[in-house]
CSV table of C-alpha atoms in Angstrom, one decimal:
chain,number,residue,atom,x,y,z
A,3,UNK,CA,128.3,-44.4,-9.0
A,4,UNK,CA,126.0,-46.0,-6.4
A,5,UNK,CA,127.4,-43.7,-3.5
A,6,UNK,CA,126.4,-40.7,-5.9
A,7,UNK,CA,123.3,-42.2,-6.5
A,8,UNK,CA,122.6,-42.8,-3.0
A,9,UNK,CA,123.4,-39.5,-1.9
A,10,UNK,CA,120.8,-37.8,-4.8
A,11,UNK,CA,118.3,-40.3,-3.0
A,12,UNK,CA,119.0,-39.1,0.1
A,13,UNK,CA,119.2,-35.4,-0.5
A,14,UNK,CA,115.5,-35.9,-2.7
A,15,UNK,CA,114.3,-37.0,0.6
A,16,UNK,CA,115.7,-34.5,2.8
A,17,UNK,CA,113.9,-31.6,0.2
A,18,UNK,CA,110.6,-33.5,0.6
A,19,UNK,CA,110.9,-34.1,4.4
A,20,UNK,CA,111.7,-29.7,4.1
A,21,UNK,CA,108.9,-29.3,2.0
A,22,UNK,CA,106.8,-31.0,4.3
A,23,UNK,CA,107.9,-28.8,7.3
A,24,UNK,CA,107.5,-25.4,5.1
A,25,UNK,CA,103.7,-26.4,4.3
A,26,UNK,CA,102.9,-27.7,7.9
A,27,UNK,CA,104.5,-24.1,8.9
A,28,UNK,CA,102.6,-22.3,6.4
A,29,UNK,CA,99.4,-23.8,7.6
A,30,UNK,CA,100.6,-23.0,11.5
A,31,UNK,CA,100.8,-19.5,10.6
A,32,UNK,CA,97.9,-19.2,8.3
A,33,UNK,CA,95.5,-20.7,11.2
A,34,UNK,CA,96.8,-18.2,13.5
A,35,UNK,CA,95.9,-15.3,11.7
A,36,UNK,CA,92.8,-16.5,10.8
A,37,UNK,CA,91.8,-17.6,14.6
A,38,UNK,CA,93.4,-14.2,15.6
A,39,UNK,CA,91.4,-12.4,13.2
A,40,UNK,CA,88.3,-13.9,14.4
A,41,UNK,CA,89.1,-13.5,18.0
A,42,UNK,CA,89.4,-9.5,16.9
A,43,UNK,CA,86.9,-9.1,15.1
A,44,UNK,CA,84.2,-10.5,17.2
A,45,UNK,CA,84.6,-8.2,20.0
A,46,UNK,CA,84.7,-5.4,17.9
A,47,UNK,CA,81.4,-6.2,16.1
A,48,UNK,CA,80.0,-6.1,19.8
A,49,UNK,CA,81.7,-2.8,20.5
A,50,UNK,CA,80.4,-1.5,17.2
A,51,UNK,CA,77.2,-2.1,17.6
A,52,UNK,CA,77.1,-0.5,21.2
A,53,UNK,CA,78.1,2.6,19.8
A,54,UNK,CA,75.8,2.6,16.8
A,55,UNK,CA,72.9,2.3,19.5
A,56,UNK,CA,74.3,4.9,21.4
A,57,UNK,CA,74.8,7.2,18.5
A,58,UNK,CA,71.2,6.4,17.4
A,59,UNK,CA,70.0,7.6,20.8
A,60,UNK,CA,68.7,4.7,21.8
A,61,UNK,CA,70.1,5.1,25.4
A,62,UNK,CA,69.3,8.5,25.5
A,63,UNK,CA,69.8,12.1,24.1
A,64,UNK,CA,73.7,13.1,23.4
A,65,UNK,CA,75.1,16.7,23.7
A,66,UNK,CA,77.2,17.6,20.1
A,67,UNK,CA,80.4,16.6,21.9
A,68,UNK,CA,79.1,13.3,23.3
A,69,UNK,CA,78.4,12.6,19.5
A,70,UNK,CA,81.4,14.3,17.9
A,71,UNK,CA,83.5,11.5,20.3
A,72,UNK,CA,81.5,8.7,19.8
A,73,UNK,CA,81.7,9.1,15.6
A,74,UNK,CA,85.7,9.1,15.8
A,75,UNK,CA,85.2,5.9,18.1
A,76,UNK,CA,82.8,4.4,15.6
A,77,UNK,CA,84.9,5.3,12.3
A,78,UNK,CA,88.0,3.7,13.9
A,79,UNK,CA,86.6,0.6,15.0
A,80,UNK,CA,85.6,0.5,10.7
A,81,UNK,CA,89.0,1.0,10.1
A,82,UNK,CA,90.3,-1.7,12.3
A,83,UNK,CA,87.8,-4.0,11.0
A,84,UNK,CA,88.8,-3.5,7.8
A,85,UNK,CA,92.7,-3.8,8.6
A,86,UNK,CA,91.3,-7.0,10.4
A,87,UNK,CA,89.7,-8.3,7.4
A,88,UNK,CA,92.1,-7.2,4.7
A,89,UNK,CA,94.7,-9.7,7.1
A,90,UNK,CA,92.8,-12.3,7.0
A,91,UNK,CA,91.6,-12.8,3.2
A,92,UNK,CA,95.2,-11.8,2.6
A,93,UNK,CA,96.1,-14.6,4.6
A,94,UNK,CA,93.6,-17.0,2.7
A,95,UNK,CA,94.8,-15.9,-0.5
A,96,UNK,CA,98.6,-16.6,0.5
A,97,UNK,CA,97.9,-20.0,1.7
A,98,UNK,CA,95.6,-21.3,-1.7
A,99,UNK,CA,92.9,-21.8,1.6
A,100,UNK,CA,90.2,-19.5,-0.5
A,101,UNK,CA,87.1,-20.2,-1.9
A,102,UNK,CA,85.6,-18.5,-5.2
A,103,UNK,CA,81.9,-18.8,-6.0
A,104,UNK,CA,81.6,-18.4,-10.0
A,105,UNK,CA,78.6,-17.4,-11.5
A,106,UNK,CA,78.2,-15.9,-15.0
A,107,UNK,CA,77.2,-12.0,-14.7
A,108,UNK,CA,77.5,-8.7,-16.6
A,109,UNK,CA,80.3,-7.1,-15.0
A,110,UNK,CA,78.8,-3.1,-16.2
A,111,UNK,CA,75.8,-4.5,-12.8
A,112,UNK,CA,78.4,-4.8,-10.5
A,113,UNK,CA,80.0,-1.6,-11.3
A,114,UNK,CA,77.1,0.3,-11.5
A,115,UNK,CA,76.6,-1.1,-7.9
A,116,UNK,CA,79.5,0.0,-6.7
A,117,UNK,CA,78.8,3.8,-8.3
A,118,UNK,CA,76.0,3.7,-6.6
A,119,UNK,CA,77.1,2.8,-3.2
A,120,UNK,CA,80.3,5.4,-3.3
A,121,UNK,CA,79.2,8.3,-5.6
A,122,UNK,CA,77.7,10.2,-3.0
A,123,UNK,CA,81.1,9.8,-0.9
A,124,UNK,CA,83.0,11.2,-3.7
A,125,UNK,CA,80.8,14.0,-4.1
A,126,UNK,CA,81.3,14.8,-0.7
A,127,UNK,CA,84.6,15.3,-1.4
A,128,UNK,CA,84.1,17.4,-4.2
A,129,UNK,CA,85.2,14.8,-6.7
A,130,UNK,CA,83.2,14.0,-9.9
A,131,UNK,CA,82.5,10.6,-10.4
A,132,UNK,CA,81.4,9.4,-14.0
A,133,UNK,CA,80.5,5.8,-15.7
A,134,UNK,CA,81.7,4.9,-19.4
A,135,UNK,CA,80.6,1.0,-20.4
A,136,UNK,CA,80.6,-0.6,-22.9
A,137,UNK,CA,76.8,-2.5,-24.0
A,138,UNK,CA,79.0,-5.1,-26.2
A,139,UNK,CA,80.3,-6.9,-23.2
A,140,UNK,CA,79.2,-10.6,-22.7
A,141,UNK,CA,78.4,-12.1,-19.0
A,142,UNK,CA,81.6,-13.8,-17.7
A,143,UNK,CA,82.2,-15.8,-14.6
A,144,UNK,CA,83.1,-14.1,-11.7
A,145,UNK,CA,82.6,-14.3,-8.0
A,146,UNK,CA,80.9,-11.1,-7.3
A,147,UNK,CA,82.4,-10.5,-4.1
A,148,UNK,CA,85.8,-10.9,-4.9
A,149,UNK,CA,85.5,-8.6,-8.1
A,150,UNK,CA,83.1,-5.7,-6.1
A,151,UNK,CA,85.9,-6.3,-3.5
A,152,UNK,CA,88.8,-5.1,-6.1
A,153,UNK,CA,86.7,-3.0,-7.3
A,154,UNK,CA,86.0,-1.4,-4.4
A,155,UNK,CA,89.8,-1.2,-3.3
A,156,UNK,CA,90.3,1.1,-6.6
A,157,UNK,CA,88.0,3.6,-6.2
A,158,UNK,CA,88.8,3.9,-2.7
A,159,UNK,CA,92.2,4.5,-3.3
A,160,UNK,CA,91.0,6.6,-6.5
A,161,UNK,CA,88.9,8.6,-3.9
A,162,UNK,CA,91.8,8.9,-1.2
A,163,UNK,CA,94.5,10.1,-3.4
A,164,UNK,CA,92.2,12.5,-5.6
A,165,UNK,CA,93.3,16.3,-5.9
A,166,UNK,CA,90.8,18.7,-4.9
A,167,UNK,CA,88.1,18.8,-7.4
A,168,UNK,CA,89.1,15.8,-9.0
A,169,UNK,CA,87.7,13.5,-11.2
A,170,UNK,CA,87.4,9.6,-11.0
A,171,UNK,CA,85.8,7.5,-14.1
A,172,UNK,CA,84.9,3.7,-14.3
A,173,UNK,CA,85.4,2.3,-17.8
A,174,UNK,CA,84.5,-0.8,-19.5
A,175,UNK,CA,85.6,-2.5,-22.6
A,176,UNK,CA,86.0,-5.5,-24.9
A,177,UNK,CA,89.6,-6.8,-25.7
A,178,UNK,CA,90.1,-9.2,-28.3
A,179,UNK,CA,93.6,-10.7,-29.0
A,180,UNK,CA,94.6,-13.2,-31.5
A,181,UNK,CA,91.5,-15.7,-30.3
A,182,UNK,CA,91.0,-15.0,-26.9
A,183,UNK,CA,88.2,-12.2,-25.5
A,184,UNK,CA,88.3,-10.6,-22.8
A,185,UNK,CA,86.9,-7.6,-20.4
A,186,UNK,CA,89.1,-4.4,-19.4
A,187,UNK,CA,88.1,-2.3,-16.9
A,188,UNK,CA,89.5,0.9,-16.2
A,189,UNK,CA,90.0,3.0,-13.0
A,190,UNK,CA,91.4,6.3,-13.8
A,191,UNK,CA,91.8,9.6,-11.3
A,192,UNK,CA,93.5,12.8,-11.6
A,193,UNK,CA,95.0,12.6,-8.0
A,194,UNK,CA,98.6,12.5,-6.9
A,195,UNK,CA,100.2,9.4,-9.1
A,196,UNK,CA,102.6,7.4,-8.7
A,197,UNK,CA,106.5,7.7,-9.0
A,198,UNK,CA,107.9,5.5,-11.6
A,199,UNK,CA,110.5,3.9,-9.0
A,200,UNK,CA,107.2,2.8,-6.8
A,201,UNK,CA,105.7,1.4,-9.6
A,202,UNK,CA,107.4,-2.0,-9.1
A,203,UNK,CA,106.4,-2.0,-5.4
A,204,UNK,CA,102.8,-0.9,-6.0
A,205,UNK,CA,100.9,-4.8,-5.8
A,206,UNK,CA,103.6,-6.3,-3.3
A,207,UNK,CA,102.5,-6.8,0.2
A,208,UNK,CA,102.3,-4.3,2.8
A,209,UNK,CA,103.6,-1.9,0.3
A,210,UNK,CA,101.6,0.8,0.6
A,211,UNK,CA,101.0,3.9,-2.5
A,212,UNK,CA,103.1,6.0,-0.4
A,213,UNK,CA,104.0,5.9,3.5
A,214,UNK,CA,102.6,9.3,4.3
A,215,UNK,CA,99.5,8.6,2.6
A,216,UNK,CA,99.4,5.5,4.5
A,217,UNK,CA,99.9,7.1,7.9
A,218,UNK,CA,97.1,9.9,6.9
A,219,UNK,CA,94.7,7.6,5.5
A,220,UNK,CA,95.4,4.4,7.5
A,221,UNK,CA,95.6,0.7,6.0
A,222,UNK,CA,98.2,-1.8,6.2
A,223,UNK,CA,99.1,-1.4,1.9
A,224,UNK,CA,97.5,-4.9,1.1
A,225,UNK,CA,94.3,-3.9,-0.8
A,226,UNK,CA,96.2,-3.3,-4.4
A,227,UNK,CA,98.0,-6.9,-2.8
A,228,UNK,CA,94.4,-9.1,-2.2
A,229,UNK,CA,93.1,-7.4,-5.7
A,230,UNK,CA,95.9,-8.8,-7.7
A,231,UNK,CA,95.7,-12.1,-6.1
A,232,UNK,CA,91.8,-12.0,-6.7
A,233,UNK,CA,92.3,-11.2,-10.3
A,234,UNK,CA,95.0,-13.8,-11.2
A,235,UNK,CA,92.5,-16.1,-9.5
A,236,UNK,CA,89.9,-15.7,-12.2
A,237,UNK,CA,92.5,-16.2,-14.7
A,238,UNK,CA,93.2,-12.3,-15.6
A,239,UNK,CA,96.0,-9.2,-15.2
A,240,UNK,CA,95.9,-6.2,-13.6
A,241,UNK,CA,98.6,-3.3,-13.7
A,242,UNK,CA,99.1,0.5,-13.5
A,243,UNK,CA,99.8,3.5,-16.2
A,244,UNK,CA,100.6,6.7,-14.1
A,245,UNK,CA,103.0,9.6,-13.7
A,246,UNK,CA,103.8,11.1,-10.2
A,247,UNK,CA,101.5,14.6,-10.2
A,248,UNK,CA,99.6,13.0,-13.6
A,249,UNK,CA,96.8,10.9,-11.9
A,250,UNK,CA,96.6,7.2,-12.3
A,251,UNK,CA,94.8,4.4,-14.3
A,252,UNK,CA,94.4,1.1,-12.7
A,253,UNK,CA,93.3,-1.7,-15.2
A,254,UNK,CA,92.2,-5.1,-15.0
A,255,UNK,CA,91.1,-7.8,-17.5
A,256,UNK,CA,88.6,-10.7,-17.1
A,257,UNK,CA,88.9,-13.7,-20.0
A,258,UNK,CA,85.8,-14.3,-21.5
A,259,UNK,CA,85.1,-17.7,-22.0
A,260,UNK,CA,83.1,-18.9,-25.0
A,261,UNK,CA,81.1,-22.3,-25.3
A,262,UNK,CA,84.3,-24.2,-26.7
A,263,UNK,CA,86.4,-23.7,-24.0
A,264,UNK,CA,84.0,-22.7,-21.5
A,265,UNK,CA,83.9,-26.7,-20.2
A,266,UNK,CA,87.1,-27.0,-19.5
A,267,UNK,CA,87.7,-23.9,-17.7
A,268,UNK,CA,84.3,-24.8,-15.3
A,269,UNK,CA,85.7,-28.2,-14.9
A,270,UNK,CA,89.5,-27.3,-14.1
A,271,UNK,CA,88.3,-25.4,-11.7
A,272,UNK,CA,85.4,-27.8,-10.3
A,273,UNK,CA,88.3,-30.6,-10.1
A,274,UNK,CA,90.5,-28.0,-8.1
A,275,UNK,CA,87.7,-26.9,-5.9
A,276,UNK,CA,87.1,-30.6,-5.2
A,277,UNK,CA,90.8,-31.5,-4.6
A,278,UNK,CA,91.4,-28.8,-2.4
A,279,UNK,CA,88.7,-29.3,-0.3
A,280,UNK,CA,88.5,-33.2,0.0
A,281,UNK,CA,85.1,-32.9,-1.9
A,282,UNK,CA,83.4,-35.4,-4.8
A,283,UNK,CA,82.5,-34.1,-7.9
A,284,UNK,CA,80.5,-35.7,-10.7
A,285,UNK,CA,80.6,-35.1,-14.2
A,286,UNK,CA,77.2,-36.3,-16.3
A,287,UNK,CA,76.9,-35.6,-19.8
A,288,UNK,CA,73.5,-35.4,-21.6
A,289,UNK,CA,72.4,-35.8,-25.7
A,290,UNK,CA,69.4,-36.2,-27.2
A,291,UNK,CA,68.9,-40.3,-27.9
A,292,UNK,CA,67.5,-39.0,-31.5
A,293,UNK,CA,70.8,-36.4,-32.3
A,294,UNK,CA,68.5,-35.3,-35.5
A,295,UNK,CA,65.9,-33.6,-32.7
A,296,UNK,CA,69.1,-31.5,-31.7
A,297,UNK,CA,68.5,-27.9,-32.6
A,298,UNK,CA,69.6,-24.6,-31.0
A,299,UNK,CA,66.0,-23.9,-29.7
A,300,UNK,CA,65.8,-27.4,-28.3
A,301,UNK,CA,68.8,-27.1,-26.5
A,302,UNK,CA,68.7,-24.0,-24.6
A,303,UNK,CA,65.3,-25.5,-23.9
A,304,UNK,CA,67.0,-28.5,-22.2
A,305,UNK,CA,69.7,-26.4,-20.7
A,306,UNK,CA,67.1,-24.9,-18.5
A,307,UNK,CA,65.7,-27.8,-17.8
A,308,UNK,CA,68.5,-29.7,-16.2
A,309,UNK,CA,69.6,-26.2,-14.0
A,310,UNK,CA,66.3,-26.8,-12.5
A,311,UNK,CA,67.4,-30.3,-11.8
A,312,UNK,CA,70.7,-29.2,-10.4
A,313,UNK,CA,70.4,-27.9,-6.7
A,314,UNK,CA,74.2,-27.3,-5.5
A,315,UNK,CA,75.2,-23.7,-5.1
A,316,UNK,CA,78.3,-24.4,-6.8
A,317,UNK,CA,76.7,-27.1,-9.5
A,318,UNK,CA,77.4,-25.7,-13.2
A,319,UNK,CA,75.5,-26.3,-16.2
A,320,UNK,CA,77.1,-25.5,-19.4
A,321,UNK,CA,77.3,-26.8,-23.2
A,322,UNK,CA,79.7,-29.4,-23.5
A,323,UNK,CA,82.7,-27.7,-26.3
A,324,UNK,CA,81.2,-26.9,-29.5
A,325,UNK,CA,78.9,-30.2,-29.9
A,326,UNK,CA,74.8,-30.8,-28.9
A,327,UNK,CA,75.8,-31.9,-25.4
A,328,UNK,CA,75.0,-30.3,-22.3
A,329,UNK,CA,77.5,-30.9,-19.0
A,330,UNK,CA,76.6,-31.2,-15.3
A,331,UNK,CA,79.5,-30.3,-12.5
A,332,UNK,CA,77.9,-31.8,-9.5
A,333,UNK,CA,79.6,-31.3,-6.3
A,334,UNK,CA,78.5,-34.8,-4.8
A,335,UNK,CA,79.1,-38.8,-5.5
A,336,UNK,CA,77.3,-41.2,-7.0
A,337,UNK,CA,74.4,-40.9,-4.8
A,338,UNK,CA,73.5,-37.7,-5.0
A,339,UNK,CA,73.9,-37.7,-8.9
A,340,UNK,CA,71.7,-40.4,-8.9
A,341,UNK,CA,69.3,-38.1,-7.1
A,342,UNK,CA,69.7,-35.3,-9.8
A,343,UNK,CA,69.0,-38.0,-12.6
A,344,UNK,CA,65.8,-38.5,-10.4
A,345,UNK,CA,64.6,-35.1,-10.5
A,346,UNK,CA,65.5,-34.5,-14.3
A,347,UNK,CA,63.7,-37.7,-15.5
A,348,UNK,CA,60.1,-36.3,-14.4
A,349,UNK,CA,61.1,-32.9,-16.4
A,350,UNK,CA,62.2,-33.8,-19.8
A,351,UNK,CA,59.8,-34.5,-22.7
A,352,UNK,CA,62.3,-36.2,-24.7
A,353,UNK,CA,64.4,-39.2,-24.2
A,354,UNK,CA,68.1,-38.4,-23.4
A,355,UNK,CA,71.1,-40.4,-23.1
A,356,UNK,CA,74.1,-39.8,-21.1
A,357,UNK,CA,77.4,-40.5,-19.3
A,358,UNK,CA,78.6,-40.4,-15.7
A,359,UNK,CA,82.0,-40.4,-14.0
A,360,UNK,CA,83.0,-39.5,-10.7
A,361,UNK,CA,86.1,-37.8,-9.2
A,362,UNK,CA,88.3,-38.9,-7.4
A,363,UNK,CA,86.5,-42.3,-7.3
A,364,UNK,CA,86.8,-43.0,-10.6
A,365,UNK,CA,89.2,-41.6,-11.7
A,366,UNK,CA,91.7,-38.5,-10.4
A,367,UNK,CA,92.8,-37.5,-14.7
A,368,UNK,CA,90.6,-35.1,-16.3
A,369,UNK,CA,91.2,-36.9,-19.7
A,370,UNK,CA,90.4,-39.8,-18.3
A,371,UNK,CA,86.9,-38.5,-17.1
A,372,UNK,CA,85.8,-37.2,-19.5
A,373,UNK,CA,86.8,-40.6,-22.3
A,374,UNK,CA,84.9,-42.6,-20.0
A,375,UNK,CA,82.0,-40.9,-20.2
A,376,UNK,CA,82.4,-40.2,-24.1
A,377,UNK,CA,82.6,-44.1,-24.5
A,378,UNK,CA,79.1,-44.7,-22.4
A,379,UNK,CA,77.5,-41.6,-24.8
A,380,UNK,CA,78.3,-43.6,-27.9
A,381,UNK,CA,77.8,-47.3,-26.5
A,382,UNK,CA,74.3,-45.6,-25.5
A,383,UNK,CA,74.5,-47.2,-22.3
A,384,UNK,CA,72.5,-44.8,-19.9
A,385,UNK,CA,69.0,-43.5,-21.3
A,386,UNK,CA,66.9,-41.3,-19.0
């Protein structure tokens, strides 16, 4: 019995010491790509620009073939870039070493941005581009990069795999199942489709739509790869309904989160953002010291007051569940909240109590956090 025992002990230990040698090999490989990626790209930036000043004239006039040379030049140094660049957040994404930036927006902006920006490309292929959203949708959070990034990745591909005289459409809807909201959007063109055996393959690393496509339109097949990672990031789904010769429809869903579980998505996410990066995060909770005073104009008054208290770029303000509280998600310690409670105290015409509690230093629990600062609410102990 002990010899068993001792060998379970010893094998645990031999998993964690290859666990260890995995992550420390993951990180070797994912600092290389990025320092490789870097080293690529900055020279090409420089070679870029040298033959967008050329092309402009600026050095002098060009004959037609001087330019016609120069262009292919120029539009392959944008396709290695963006090979380059598709590596590299690819390689972020892999290794968790990511960063999103939340803020809450309507997601029909950012598509209409991205119309916008690549209508006049389609239409220069001959392709007509249309819009269909919804005006029922709510702001979500999102980092706006990330989702104009996916984004951008569908119509591309929408626009690279289009028949002649196709069509591409952008659709946006609500999505309500059982309790839970969300956003769908659509990406849907009438170009080549896809194969029901590729299907599987289609969001799987340098898997590209189709390997003569790939060698026609270049790529390394990890846009659909980056976009599903992006997506699962913000807690959605994305997948593809298509028929080979039938077109395709790409779809993805953003949750919606509403004010009672709003708090502890923002704060899941704060405490991971703070774990992974070695970062302190404070968590203050305000009422009203007279809770009678607490109405829903009052509130959204006071809401806007302590955001213009709150400095951080990633510092979040947002109702606390379904009760007359409002939380703060400080990325800083003790100090710096201190420094917030500063600012807030010469802004708020009425008296306020509150709760504070600090991670890790307090305490690394979630549960834990947010009791302790519950307990100081009701004992009144803080009053600002």
């Amino acid at each position: 019995m002990k010899e068993s025992q001792r060998e379970i002990r010893e094998l645990k230990q031999s998993l964690l010491r290859a666990n260890k040698d995995i992550e420390k090999l993951s990180k070797v490989k994912s600092d290389f790509v990025s320092i490789i990626s870097h080293e690529l790209r900055t020279p090409l930036t420089s070679i870029k620009e040298s033959v967008s000043l050329v092309l402009e004239g600026v050095t002098g006039p060009l004959n037609e073939e001087q330019r016609k040379f120069l262009s292919i030049t120029k539009t392959n140094i944008d396709r290695l870039v963006k090979i380059i660049t598709d590596i590299l957040d690819f390689s972020k994404l892999e290794s968790g070493r990511i960063t999103m930036h939340r803020r809450k927006e309507n997601i029909n902006r950012l598509i209409e941005g991205v119309y916008g920006r690549v209508k006049d490309v389609a239409g220069k292929k001959g392709l007509a581009f249309s819009l269909d959203l919804s005006g029922e949708l709510e702001p979500t959070w999102l980092d706006l990069d990330r989702i104009t990034q996916v984004l951008n990745n569908l119509v591309s591909n929408a626009i690279k795999f289009n028949k002649e005289k196709g069509e591409i459409k952008i659709s946006s809807t609500k999505e309500i199942v059982g309790d839970s909201e969300s956003i769908k959007i659509i990406v849907e063109d009438t170009g080549a489709g896809i194969s029901k055996e590729n299907l599987p393959k289609l969001f799987k690393e340098f898997n590209p739509l189709d390997a003569s496509m790939t060698r026609s339109y270049g790529g390394v097949g990890l846009g659909l790869a980056i976009s599903k990672s992006i997506v699962r990031l913000h807690g959605g789904s994305i997948w593809v309904e298509s028929e080979k010769g039938l077109g395709s429809r790409f779809i993805f869903t953003l949750p919606v989160y509403k004010r009672n579980n709003e708090f502890n998505f923002l704060l899941d996410w704060a405490i991971e953002r703070a774990k992974y990066n070695d970062l302190k995060l404070t968590l203050i909770i305000f009422g009203l010291k007279n809770p009678k005073d607490a109405n829903e104009n009052t509130l959204a008054e006071l809401e806007k007051t302590i955001q213009s208290a709150v400095r951080g770029p990633e510092d979040k303000v947002v109702r606390f569940d379904d009760k007359d509280l409002i939380a703060v998600m400080a990325g800083t310690d003790l100090e710096g909240a201190e420094k917030i409670l500063k600012r807030l105290k010469k802004k708020v015409k009425a008296p306020l109590n509150f709760g504070i509690g600090t991670y890790p230093d307090k305490t690394q629990v979630k549960g834990e956090l947010i009791k302790g600062i519950e307990k100081e609410l009701k004992d009144k102990k803080n009053i600002l």
